[in-house]
Tab-separated table of C-alpha atoms and ligand atoms in Angstrom:
chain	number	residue	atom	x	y	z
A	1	UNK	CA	108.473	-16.605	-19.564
A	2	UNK	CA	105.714	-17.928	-21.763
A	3	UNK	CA	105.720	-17.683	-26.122
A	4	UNK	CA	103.722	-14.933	-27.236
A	5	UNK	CA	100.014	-16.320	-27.763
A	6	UNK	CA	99.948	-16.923	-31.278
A	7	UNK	CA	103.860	-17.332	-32.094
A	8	UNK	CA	105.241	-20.597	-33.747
A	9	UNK	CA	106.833	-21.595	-29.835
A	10	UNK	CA	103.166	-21.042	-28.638
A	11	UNK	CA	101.622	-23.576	-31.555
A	12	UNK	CA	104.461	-25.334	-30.704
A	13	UNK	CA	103.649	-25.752	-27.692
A	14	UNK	CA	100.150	-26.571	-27.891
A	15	UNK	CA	101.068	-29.459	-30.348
A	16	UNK	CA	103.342	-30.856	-27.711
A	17	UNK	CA	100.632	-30.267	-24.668
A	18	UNK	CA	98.460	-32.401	-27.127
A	19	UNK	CA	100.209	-35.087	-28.549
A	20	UNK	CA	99.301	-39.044	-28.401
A	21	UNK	CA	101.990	-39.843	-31.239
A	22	UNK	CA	103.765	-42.450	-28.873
A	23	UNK	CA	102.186	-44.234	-25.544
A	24	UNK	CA	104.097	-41.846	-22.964
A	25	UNK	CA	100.879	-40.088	-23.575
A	26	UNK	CA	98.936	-42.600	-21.880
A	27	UNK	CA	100.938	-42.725	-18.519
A	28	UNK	CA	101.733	-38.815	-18.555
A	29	UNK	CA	100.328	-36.117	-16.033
A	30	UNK	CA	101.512	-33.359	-18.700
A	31	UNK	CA	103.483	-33.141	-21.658
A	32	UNK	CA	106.346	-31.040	-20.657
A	33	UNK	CA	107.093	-28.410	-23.535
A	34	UNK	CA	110.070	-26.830	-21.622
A	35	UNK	CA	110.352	-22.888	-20.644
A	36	UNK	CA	112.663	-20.314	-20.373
A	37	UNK	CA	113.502	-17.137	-22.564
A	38	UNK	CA	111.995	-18.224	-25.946
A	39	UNK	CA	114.925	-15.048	-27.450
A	40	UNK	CA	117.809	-17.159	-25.173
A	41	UNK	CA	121.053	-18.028	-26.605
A	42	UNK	CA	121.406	-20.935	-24.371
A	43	UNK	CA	119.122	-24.056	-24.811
A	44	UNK	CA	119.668	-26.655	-22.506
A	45	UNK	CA	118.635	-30.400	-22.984
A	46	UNK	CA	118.118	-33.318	-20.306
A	47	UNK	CA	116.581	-36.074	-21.349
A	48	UNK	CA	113.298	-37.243	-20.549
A	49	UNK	CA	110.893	-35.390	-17.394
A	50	UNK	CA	110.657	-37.317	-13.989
A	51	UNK	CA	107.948	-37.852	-11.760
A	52	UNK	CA	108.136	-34.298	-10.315
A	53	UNK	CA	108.403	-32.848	-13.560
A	54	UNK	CA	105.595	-34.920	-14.599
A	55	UNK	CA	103.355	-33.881	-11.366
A	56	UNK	CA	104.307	-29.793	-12.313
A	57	UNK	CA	104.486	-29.850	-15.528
A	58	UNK	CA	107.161	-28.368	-15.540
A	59	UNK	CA	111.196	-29.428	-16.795
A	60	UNK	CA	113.925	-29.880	-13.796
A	61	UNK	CA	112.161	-29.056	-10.853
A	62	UNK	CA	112.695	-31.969	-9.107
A	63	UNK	CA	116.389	-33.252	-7.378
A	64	UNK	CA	118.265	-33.265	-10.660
A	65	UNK	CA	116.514	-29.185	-11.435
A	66	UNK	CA	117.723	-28.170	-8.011
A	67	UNK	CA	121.395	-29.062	-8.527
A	68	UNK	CA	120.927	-27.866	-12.827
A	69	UNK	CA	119.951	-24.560	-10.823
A	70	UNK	CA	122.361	-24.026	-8.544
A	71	UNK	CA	124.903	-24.730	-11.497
A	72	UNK	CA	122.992	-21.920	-13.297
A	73	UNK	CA	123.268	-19.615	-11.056
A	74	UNK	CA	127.053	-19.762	-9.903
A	75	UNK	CA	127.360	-19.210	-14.074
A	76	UNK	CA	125.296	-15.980	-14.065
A	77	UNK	CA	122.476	-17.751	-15.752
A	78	UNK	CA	118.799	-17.786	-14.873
A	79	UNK	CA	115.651	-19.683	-16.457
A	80	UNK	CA	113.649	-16.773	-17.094
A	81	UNK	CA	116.854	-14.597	-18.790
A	82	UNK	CA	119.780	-16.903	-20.287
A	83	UNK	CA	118.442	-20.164	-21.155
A	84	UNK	CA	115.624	-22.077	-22.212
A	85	UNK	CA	115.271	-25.521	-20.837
A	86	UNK	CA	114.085	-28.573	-22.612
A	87	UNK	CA	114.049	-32.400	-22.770
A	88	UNK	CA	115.098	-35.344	-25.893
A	89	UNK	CA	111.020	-36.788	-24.635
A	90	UNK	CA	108.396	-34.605	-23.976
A	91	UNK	CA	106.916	-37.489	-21.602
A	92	UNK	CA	107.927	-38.881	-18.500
A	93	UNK	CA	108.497	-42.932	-19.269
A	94	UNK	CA	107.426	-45.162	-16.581
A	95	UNK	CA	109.677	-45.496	-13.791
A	96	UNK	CA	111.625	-43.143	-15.029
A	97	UNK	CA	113.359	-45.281	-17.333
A	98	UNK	CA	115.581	-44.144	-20.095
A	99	UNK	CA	113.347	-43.099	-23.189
A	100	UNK	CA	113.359	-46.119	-25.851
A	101	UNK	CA	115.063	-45.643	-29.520
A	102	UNK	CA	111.435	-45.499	-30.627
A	103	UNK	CA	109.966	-42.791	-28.137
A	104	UNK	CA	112.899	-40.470	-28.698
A	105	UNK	CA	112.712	-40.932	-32.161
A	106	UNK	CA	108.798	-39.970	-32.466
A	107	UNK	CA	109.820	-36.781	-30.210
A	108	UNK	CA	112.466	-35.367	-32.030
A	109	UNK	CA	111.463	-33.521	-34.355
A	110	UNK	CA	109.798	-31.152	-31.833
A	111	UNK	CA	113.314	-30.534	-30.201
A	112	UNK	CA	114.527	-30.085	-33.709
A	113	UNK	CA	111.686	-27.462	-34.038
A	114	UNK	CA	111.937	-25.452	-30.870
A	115	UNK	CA	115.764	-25.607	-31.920
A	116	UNK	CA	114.562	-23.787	-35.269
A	117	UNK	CA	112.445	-21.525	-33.387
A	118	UNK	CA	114.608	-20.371	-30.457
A	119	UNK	CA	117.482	-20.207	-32.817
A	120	UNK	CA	120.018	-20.484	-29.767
A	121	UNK	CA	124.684	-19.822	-30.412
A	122	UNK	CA	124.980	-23.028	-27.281
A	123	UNK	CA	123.354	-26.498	-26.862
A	124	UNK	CA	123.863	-27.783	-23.220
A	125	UNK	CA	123.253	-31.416	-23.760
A	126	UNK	CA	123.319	-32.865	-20.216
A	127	UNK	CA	123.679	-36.400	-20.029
A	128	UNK	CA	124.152	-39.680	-22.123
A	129	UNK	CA	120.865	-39.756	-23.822
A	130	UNK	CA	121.393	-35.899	-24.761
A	131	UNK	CA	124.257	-35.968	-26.305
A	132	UNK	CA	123.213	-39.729	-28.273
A	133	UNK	CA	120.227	-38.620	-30.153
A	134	UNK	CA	121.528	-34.656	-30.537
A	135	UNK	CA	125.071	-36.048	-31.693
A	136	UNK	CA	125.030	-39.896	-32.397
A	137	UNK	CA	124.838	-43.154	-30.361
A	138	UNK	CA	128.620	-44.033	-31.285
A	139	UNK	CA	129.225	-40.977	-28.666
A	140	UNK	CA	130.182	-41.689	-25.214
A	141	UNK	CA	129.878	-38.902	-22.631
A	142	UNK	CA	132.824	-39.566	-20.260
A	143	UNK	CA	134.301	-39.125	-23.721
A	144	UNK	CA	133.087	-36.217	-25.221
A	145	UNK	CA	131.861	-34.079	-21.989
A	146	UNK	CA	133.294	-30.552	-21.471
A	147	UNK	CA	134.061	-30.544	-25.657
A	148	UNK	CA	132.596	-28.054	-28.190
A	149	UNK	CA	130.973	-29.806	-30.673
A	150	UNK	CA	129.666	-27.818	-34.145
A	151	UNK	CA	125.385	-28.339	-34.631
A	152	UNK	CA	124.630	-27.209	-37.542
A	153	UNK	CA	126.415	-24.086	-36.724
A	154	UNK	CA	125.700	-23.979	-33.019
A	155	UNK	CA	127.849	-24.869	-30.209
A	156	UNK	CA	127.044	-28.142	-28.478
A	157	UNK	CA	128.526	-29.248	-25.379
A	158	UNK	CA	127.722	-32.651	-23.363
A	159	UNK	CA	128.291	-32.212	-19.791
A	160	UNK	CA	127.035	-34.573	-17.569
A	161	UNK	CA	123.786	-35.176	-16.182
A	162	UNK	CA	122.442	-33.519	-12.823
A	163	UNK	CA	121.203	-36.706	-11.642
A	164	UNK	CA	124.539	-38.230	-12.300
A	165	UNK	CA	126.459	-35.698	-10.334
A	166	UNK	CA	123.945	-36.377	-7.419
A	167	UNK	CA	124.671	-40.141	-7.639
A	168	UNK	CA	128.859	-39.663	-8.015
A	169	UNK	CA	129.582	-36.287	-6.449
A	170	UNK	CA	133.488	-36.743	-7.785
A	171	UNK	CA	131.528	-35.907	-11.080
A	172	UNK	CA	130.687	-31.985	-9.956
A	173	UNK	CA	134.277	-30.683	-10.071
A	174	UNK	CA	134.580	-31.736	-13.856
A	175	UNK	CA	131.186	-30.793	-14.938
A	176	UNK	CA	132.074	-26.940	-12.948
A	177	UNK	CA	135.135	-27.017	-15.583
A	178	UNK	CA	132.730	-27.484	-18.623
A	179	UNK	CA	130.328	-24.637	-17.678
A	180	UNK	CA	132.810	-22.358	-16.485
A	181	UNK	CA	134.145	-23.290	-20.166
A	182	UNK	CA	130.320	-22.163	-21.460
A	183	UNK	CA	130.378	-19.145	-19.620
A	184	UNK	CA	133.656	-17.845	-21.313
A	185	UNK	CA	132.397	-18.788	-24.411
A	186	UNK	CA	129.479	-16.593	-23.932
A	187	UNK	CA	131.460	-14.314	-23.106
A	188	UNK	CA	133.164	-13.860	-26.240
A	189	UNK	CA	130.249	-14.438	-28.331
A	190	UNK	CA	127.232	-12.988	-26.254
A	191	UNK	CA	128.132	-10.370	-23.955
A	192	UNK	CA	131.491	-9.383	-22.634
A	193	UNK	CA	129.913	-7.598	-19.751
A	194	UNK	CA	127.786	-11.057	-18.682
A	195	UNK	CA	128.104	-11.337	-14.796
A	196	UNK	CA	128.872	-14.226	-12.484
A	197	UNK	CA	130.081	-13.970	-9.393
A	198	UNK	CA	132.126	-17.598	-9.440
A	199	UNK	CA	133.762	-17.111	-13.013
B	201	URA	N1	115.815	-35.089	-15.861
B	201	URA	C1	115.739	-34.724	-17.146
B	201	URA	O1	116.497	-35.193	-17.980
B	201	URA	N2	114.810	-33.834	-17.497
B	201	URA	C2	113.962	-33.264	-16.640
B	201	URA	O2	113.156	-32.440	-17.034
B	201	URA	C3	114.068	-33.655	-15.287
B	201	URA	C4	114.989	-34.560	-14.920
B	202	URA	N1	125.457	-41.601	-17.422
B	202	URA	C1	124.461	-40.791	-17.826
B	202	URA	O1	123.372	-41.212	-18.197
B	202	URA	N2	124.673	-39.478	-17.824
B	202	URA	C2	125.825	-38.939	-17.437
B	202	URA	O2	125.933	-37.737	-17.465
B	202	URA	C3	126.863	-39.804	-17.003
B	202	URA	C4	126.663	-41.118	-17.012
């Protein structure tokens, strides 16, 4: 699902398609605005696209996006309906490598404003570099994964990253814990009737 032409997620958006405020935009196939149900209550947050990403233009569509889905849908959840899917960096860094303190802090504030816009109850901050600039570097996600944490009045939870998972499998049967935690949560707060067939 696509903003509304003319809505503040579709000006949004076009900002973000457009920006040279950092030089990701040099390197970059596409800015990657992020997409799902601009009305979800679920926004979920990786960190930075990959090359896939970067070839589609699109967020988690590569390795990490095929495990994030298959997560998704064993909650009930789907990227057109539940949740809208962003990134801490608009840009995919060279490499892949992690986003530097300067590049995530230029890119922030669009986050901060498709946070505004969306006006999501959960934050799903998957990974490390999620859960440092949404919550604080002092933060340490084998720490803090799988615990509700209060964003300005939404609920944030770190889980950890996809890609991690796909690197130490033994990671997967926590990380099920923490969204099966997410789903009863939106349970209570969303919709009492919401479906899943695993929880
Ligand atoms: N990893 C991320 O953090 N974000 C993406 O969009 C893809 C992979
Ligand atoms: N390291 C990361 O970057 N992310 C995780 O989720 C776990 C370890």
């Amino acid at each position: 699902m696509i903003a509304e032409p003319g809505s503040p997620l579709a000006s949004l958006r076009e900002e973000v398609l457009g920006c040279t405020k950092c030089d990701l935009c040099k390197s970059r196939r596409h800015a990657i605005f992020g997409e799902g149900n601009p009305a979800a209550r679920i926004m979920i947050i990786g960190e930075a696209p990959g090359y896939d990403e970067d070839v589609q233009g699109r967020p988690f569509v590569g390795k990490s996006g095929q495990l994030l889905d298959k997560i998704l849908a064993a909650c009930g959840f789907t990227r057109t309906q539940h949740v809208f899917i962003s990134n801490i960096v608009k840009c995919r860094p060279p490499g892949n490598r992690t986003p530097s303190l300067k590049e995530a802090e230029v890119c922030m504030p669009y986050l901060k404003r498709q946070i505004e816009i969306i006006n999501p109850e959960f934050l799903v901050l998957l990974g490390a570099t999620a859960l440092r600039y949404m919550v604080g570097e002092k933060y340490k996600i084998t720490a803090m994964r799988g615990t509700w944490i209060d964003i300005e009045g939404r609920k944030a939870m770190p889980v950890y990253h996809p890609a991690a998972l796909l690197r130490n499998p033994a990671l997967k049967r926590p990380t099920w814990e923490d969204f099966k935690a997410l789903v009863w949560k939106y349970r209570e707060i969303v919709n009492p009737q919401h479906h899943s067939e695993h929880v």
